[in-house]
Coordinates of C-alpha atoms (C1' of nucleotides) in Angstrom, one line a residue:
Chain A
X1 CA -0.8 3.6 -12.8
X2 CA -4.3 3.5 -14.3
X3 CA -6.0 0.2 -14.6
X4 CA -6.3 -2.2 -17.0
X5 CA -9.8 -2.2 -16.5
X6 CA -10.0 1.5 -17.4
X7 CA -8.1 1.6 -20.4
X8 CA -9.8 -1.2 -22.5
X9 CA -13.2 -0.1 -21.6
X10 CA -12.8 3.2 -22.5
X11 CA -9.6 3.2 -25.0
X12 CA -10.6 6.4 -26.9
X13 CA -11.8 8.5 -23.7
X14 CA -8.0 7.9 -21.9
X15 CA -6.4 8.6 -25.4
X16 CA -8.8 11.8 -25.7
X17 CA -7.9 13.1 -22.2
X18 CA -4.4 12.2 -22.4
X19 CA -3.3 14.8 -24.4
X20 CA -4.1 17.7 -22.2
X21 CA -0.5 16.4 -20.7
X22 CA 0.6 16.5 -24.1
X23 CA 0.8 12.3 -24.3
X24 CA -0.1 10.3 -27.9
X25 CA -1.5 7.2 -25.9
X26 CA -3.0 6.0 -29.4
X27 CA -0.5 3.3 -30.3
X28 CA 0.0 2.3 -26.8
X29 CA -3.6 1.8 -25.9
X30 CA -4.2 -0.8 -28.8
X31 CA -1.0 -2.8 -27.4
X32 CA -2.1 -2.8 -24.3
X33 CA -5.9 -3.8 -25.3
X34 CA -4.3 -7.0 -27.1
X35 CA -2.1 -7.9 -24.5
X36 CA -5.0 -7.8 -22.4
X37 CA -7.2 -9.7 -24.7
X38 CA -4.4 -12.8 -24.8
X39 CA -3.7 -12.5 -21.3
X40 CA -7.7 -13.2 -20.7
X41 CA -7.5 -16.0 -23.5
X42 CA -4.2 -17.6 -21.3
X43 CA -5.6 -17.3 -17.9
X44 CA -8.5 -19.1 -19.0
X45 CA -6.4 -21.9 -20.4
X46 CA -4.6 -22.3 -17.5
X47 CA -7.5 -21.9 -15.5
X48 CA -8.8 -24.8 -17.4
X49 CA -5.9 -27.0 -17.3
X50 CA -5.6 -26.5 -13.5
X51 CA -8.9 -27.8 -12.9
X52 CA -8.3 -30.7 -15.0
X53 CA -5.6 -31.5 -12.9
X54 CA -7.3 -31.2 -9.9
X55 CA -9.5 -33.4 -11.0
X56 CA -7.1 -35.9 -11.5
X57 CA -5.6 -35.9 -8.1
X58 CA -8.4 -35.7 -6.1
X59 CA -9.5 -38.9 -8.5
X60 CA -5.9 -40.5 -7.4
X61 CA -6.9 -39.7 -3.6
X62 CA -9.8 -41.7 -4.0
X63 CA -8.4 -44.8 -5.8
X64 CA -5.7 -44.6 -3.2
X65 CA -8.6 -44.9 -0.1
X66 CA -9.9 -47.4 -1.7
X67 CA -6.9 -49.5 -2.5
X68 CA -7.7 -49.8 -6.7
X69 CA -3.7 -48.7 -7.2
X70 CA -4.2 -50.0 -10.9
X71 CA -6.5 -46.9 -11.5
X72 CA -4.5 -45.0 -9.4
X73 CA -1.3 -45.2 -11.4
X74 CA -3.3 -45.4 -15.0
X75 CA -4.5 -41.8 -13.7
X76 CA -1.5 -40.9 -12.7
X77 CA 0.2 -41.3 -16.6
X78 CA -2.6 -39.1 -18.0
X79 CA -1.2 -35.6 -15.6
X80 CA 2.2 -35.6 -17.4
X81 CA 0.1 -33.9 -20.1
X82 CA -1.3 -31.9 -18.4
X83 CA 1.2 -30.4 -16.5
X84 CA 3.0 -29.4 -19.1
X85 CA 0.3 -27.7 -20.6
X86 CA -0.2 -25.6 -17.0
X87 CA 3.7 -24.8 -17.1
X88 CA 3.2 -23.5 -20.4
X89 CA 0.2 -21.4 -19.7
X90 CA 1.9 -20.3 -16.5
X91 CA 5.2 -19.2 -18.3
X92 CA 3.3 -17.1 -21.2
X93 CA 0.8 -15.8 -18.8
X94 CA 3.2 -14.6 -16.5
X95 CA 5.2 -13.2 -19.5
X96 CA 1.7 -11.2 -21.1
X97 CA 0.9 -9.7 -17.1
X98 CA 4.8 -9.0 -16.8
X99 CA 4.8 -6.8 -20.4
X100 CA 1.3 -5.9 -19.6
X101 CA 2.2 -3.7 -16.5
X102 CA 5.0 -2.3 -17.9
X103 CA 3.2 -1.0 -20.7
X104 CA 0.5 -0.1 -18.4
X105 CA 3.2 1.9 -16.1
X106 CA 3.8 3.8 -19.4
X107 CA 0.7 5.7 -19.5
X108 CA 0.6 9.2 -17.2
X109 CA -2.6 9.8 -15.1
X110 CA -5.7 11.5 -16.5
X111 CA -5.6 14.8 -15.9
X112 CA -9.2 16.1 -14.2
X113 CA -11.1 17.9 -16.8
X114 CA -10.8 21.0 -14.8
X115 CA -6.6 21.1 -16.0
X116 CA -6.0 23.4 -18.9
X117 CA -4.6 22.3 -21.4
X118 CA -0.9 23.4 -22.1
X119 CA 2.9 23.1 -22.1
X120 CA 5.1 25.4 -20.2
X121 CA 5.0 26.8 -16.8
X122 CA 3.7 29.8 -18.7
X123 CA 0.8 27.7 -19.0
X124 CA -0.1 27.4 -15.5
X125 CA -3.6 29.5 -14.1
X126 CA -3.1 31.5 -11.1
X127 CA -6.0 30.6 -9.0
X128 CA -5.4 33.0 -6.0
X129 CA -2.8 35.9 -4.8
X130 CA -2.4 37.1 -1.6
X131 CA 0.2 38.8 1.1
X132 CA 1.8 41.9 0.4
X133 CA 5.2 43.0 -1.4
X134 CA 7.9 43.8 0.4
X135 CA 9.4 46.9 -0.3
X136 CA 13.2 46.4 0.3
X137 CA 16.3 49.1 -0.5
X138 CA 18.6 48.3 -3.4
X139 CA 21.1 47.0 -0.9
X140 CA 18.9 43.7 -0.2
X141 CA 20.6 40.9 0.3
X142 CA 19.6 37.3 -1.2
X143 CA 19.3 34.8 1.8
X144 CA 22.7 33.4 1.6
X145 CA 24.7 36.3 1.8
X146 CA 22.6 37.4 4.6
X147 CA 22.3 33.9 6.5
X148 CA 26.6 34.3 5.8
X149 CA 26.7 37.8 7.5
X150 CA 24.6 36.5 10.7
X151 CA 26.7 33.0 10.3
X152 CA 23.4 31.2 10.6
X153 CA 23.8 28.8 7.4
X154 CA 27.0 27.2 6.5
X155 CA 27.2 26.0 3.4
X156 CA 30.8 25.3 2.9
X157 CA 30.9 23.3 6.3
X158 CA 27.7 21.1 4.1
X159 CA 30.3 20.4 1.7
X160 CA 33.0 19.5 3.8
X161 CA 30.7 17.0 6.0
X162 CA 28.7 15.5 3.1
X163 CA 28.8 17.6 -0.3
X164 CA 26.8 20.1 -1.9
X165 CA 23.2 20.8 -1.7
X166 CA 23.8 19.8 2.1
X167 CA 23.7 22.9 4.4
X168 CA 24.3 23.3 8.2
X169 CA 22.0 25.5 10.2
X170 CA 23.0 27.2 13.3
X171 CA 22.1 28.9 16.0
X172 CA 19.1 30.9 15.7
X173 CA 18.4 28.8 12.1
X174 CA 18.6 25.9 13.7
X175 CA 16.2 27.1 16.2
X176 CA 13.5 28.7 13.1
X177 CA 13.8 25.5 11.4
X178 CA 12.7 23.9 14.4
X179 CA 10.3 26.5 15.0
X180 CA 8.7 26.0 12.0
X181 CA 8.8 22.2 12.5
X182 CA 6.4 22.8 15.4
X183 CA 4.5 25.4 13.8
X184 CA 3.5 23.5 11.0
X185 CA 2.9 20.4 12.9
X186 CA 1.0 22.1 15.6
X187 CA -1.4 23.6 12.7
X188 CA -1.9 20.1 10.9
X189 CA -3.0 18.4 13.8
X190 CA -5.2 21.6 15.1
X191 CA -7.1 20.6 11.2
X192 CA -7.3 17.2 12.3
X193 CA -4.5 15.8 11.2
X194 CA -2.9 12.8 12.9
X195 CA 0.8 13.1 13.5
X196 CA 3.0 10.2 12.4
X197 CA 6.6 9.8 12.8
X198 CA 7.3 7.5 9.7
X199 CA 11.3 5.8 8.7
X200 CA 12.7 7.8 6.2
X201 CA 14.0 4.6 4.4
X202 CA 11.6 2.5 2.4
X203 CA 11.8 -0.9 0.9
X204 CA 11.3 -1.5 -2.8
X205 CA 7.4 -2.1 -2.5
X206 CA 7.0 1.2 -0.4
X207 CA 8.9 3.2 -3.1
X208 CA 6.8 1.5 -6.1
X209 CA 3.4 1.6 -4.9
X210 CA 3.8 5.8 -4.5
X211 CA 5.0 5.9 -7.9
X212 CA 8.9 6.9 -7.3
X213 CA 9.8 3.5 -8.8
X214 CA 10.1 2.1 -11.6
X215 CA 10.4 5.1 -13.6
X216 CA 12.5 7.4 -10.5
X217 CA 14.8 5.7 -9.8
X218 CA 17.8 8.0 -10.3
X219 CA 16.0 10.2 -8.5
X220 CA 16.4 8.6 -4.8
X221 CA 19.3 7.9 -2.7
X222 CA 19.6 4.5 -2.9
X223 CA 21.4 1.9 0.1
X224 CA 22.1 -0.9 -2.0
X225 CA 23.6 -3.0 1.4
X226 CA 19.8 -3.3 2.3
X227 CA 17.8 -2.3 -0.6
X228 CA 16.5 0.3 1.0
X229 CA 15.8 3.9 -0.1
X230 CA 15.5 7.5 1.5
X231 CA 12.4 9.0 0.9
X232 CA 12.6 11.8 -1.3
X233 CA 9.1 12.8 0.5
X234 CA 6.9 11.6 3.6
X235 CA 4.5 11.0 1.2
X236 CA 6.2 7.5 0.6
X237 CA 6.2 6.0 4.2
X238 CA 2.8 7.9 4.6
X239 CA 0.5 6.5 1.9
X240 CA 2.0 3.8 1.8
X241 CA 0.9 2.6 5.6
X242 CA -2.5 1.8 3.6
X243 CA -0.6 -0.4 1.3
X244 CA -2.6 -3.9 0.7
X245 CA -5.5 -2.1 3.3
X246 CA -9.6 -1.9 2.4
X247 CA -10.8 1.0 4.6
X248 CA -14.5 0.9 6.1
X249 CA -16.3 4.4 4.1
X250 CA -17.0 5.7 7.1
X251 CA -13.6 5.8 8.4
X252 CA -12.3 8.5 4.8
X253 CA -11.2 10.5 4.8
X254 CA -8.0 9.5 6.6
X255 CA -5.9 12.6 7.5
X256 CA -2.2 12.0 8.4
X257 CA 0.8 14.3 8.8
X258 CA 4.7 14.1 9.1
X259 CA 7.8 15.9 9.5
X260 CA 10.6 14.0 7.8
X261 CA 13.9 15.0 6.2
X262 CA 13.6 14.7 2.2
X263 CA 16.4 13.7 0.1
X264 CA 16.6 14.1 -3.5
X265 CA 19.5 13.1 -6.0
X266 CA 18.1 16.4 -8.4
X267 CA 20.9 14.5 -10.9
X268 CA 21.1 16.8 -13.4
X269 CA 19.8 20.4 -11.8
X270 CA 22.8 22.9 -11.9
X271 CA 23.2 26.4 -12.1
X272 CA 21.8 29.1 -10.6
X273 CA 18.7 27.3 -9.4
X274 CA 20.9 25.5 -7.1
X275 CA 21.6 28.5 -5.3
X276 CA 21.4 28.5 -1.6
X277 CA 18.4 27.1 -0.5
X278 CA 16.4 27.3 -3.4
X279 CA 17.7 23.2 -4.2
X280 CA 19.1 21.0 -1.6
X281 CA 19.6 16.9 -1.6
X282 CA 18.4 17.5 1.9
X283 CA 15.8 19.4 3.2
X284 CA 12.9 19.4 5.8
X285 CA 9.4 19.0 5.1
X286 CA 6.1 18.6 6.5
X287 CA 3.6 16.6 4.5
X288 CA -0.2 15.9 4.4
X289 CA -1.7 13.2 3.1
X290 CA -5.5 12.3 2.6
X291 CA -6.9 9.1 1.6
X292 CA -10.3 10.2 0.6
X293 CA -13.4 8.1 -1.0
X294 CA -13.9 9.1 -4.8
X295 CA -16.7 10.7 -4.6
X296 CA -15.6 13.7 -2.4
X297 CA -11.6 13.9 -3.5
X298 CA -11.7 17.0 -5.3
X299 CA -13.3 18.6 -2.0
X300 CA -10.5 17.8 0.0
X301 CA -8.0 19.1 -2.7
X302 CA -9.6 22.1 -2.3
X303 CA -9.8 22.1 1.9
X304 CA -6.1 21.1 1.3
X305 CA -5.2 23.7 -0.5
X306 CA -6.9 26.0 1.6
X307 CA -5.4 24.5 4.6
X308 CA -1.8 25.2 3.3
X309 CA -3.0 28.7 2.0
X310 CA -3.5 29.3 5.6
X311 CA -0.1 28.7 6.7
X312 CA 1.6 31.2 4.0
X313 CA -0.5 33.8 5.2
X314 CA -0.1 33.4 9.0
X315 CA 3.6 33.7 8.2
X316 CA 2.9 36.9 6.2
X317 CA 4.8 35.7 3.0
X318 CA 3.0 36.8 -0.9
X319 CA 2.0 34.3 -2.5
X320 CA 0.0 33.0 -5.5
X321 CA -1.2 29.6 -6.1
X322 CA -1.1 28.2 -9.6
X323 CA -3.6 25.5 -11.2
X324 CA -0.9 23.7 -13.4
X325 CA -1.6 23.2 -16.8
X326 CA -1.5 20.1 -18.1
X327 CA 1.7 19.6 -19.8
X328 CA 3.6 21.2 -16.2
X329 CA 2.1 18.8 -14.3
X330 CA 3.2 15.5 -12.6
X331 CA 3.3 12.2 -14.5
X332 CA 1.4 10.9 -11.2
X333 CA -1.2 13.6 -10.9
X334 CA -4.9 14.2 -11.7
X335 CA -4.8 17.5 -10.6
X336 CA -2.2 19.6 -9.0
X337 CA -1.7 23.0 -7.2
X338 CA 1.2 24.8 -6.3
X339 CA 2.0 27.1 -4.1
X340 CA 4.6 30.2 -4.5
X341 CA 6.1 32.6 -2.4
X342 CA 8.3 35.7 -3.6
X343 CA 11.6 35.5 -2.6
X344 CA 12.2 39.7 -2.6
X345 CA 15.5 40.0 -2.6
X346 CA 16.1 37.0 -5.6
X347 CA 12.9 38.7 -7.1
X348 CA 11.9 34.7 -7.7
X349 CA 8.7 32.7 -7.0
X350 CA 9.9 30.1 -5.2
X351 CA 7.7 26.3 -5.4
X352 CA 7.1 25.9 -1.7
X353 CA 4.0 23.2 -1.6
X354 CA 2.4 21.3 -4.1
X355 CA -0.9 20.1 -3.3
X356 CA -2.2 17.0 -5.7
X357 CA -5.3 14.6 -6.7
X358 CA -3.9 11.1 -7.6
X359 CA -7.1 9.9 -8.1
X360 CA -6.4 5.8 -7.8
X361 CA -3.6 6.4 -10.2
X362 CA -1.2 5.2 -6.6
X363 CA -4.3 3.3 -4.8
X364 CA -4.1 0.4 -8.1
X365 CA -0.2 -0.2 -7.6
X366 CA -0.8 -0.7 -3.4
X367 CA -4.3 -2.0 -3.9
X368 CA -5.8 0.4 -1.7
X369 CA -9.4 0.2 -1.4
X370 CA -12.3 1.1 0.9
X371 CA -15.4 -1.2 1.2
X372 CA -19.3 0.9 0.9
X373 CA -21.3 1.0 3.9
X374 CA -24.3 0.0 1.7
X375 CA -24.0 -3.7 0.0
X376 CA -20.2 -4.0 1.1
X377 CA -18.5 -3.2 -2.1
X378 CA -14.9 -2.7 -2.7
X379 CA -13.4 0.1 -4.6
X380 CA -10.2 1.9 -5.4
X381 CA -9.7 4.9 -2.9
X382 CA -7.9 8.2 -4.2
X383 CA -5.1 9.6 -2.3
X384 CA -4.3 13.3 -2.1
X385 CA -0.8 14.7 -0.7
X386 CA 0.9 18.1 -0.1
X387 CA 3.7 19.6 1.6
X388 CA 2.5 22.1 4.4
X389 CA 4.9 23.2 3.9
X390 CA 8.8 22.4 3.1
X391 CA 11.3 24.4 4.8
X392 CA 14.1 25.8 2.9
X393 CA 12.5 28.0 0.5
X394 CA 10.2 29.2 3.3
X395 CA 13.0 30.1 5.1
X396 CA 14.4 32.0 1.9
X397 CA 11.8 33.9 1.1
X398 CA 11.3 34.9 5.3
X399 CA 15.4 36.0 5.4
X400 CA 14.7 38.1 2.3
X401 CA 11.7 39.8 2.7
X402 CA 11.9 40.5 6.3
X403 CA 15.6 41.9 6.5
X404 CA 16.0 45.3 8.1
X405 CA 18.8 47.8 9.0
X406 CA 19.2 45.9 12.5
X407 CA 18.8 42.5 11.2
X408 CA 15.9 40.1 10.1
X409 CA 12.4 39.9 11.7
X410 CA 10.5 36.8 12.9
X411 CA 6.8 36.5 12.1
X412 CA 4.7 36.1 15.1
X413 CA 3.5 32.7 15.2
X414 CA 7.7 31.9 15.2
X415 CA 9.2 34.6 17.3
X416 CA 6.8 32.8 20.6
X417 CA 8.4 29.3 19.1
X418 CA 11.6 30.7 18.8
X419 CA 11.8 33.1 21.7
X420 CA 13.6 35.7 19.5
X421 CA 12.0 38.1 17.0
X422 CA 15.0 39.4 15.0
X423 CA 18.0 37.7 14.0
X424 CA 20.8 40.6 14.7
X425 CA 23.1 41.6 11.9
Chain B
rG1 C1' 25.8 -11.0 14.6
rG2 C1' 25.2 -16.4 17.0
rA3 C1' 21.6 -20.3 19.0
rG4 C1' 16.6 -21.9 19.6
rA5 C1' 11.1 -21.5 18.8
rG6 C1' 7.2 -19.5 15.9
rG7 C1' 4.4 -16.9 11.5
rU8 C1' -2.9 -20.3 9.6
rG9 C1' -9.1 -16.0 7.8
rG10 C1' -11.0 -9.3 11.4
rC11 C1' -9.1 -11.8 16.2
rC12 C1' -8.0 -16.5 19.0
rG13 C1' -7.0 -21.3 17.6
rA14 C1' -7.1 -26.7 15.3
rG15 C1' -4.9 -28.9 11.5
rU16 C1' 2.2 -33.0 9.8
rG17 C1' 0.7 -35.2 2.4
rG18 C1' -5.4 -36.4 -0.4
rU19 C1' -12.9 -34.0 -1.5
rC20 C1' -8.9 -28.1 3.4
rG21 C1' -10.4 -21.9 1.5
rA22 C1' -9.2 -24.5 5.8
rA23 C1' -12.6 -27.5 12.4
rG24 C1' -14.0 -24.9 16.7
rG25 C1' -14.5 -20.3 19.3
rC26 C1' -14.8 -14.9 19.5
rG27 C1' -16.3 -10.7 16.8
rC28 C1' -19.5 -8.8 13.0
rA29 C1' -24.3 -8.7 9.8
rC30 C1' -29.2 -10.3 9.2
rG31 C1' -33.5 -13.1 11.2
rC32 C1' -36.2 -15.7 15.3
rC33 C1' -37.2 -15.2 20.4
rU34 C1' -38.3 -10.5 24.0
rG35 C1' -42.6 -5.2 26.0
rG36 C1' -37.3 -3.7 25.1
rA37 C1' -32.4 -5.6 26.0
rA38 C1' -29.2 -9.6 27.6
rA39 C1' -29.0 -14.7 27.2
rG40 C1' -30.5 -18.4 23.7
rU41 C1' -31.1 -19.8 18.6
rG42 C1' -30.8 -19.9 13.0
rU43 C1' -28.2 -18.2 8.7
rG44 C1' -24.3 -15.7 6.7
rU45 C1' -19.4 -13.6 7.2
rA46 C1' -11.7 -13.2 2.8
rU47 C1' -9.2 -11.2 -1.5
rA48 C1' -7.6 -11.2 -6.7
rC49 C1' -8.2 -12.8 -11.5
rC50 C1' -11.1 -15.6 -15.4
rU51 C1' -16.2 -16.7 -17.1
rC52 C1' -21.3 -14.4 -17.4
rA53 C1' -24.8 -8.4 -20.8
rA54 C1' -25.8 -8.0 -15.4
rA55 C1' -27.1 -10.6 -11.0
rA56 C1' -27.0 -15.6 -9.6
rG57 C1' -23.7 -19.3 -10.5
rG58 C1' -19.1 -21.6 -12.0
rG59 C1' -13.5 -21.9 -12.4
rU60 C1' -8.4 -20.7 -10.7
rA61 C1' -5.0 -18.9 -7.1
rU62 C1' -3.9 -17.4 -2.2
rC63 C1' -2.4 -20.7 5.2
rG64 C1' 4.5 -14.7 6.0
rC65 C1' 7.2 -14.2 0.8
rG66 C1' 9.7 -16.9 -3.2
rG67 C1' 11.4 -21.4 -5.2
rG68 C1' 11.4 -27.0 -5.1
rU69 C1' 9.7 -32.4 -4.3
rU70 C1' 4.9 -35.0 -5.5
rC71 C1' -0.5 -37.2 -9.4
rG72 C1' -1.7 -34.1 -5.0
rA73 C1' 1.4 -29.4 -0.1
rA74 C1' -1.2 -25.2 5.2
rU75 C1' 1.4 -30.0 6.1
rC76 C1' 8.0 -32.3 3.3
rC77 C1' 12.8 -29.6 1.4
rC78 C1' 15.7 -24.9 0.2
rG79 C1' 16.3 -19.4 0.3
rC80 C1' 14.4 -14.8 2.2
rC81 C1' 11.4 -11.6 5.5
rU82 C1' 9.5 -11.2 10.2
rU83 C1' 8.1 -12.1 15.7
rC84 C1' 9.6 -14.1 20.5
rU85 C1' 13.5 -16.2 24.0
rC86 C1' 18.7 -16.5 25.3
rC87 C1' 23.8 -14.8 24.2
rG88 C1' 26.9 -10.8 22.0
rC89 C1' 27.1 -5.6 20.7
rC90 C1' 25.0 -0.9 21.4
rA91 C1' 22.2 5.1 21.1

RNA sequence: GGAGAGGUGGCCGAGUGGUCGAAGGCGCACGCCUGGAAAGUGUGUAUACCUCAAAAGGGUAUCGCGGGUUCGAAUCCCGCCUUCUCCGCCA
């Protein structure tokens, strides 16, 4: 969420720049500047009162030690007041903060002022291309009819064992997911990434201070036994090992990077875009995360991005990376790119990675900070995630475009993972 | 899951109702000392919020978390989380 700080001082700037995502903040703004303004006035009282009675005890201490229990209990009659007055702050204080936030966690992030403006995915600037276009007969195949002819994806056995959206990979798919596991690990960590092996459940605190709750909720699989949810990302357990942390300068950026399974509720996604492995309530993933000082954020989107770029084209797949505009972008994000690859046989663009900025918009809910070098201050710390890269769609668009009379071909930097290049028909 | 013992500042550790945000030590920062270093020595060393134009300063809160008792809680009571030991179970 954005701070308080930053929306009262500059009310008309975060309205202005909030509608490039398409948001009236106007109304909200003004609520949230008099909230603020009362919640000031309360805290003050209370601050007040509290002294007051602290004061008074430490007044009753004395008398005590000095054996004047006349004074002591005269003092003693004056706190009744007083406390009542310190509940009363307390209660309408905590109220004012409690509908403060809420409002507060109404407001999207503001979007960088390189984010055009706009509504639809249509919107959305393609930054880079690359790869070339397969050229595949008439007769290709989409992925699940071929991963059903070399019986290396079993959908209906998913739905037996769990439900939809849940697939089981076998054989040699088991052994490319795996493969690509490795692969993409293997790369993050040659850039300097550090490998972390995180739970995939989170506790309530964990889920908030990425942003997943309040406001998605429906959107993770919840254990209520525990309270405990799956991560619908590694970004979760990730950023959220800075939670409550202030960072020395010198040690940002911190780089980490995890395989975890993802699960995702998708309530309400149907149809066609469910197809196969285009959108699954599980799926594998690997995830990089930065926690990067302010002032050189935007850099490491961009080495991010062209970290991830690297991966799409060591595995030979087109692709095109889009600058979303702001009305397609996330809630969460200051600035967001995403990475496609063409699925040849669908004839889709498929959403493999998406690469963000979250400026401090996660770093205020977990109070994550990083103190100067110089003069020891403490600021907020932007984090940056992206998924390098997740696996289903990858492995889509590689069945599709690299199926051949005999069967389907392995890019290189699998095949030596694997120890197979072609998956036989 | 059962029984018992713990959880104090960056770390160790004292503190069982009253000037305790917390002794002492270590570490760290700056200064003195030194040719330079070590040793020695002096000072400083949490976070959030409020107040202040800013800095300085002041106020409030925080001793795992949340409630309660009390004029007053690190200290007493209740619930939860967590660590260790033993038992049970188990990949």
């Amino acid at each position: 969420m954005l701070s308080v700080r930053t929306i009262t001082e500059n009310p008309q700037l975060v309205a202005e720049r909030l509608k490039v995502k398409n948001f009236e903040a106007g109304s909200l703004i003004d609520e949230i500047t008099g909230i603020d303004s009362r919640r000031r006035q309360l805290k003050a009282s209370l601050d007040n009162s509290q002294a007051e009675s602290n004061r008074i005890s430490k007044q009753i201490g004395i008398y005590f030690r000095e054996g004047k229990k006349e004074e002591a209990d005269r003092a003693k009659e004056q706190t009744s007041l007083i406390k009542e007055q310190i509940k009363q702050f307390g209660r309408e204080l905590a109220e004012e903060e409690k509908r403060l936030t809420e409002l507060v966690e109404l407001l999207p992030n503001i979007p960088h002022e390189s984010v055009p403006p706009g509504n639809t995915p249509g919107d959305n600037k393609i930054v880079r291309e690359g790869g070339s276009m397969p050229s595949l007969g008439k007769d290709a195949l989409p992925h699940w009819e071929l991963a059903r002819r070399c019986d290396i994806i079993d959908f209906e056995l998913g739905n037996k064992i769990t439900g939809a959206g849940f697939p089981v990979y076998k054989g040699k798919a088991a052994k490319l997911q795996r493969a690509l596991i490795n692969f993409f690990l293997d790369e993050a960590v040659e850039a300097g990434y550090t490998e972390i092996m995180p739970p995939v459940l989170v506790n309530e605190d964990s889920a908030y201070g990425t942003g997943q709750l309040p406001d998605k909720e429906g959107q993770m699989y919840h254990v209520g036994e525990d309270n405990l949810y799956l991560i619908p990302t590694a970004e979760v357990p990730l950023t959220n090992i800075f939670r409550n942390e202030i960072i020395p300068a010198d040690e940002l950026p911190r780089k980490l990077t995890s395989y975890t399974p993802c699960f995702r509720r998708e309530a309400g996604s149907y149809g066609k875009d469910v197809r196969g492995l285009n959108r699954l309530h599980q799926f594998d993933k690997v995830e990089i995360v930065e926690i990067a000082h302010p002032g050189s954020s935007y850099e490491r989107l961009e080495a991010m991005t062209g970290y991830i770029e690297s991966l799409v084209v060591k595995l030979g797949l087109p692709y095109r990376i889009m600058l979303l505009c702001g009305g397609d972008m996330s809630f969460h994000s200051s600035k967001t790119y995403d990475f496609e690859v063409f699925s040849a046989a669908q004839k889709k663009w498929l959403e493999v990675s998406s690469v963000s900025n979250f400026e401090t918009f996660q770093s205020t809910r977990m109070m994550l900070r990083y103190r100067e070098k110089e003069g020891k201050k403490i600021h907020l710390v932007h984090t940056l995630n992206g998924s390098a890269l997740a696996l289903p769609r990858i492995l889509a668009a590689l069945l599709e475009n690299n199926q051949t009379p005999e069967g389907i071909g392995i890019p290189p930097p699998l095949a030596e993972r694997c120890g197979f290049d072609i998956i036989g028909f």
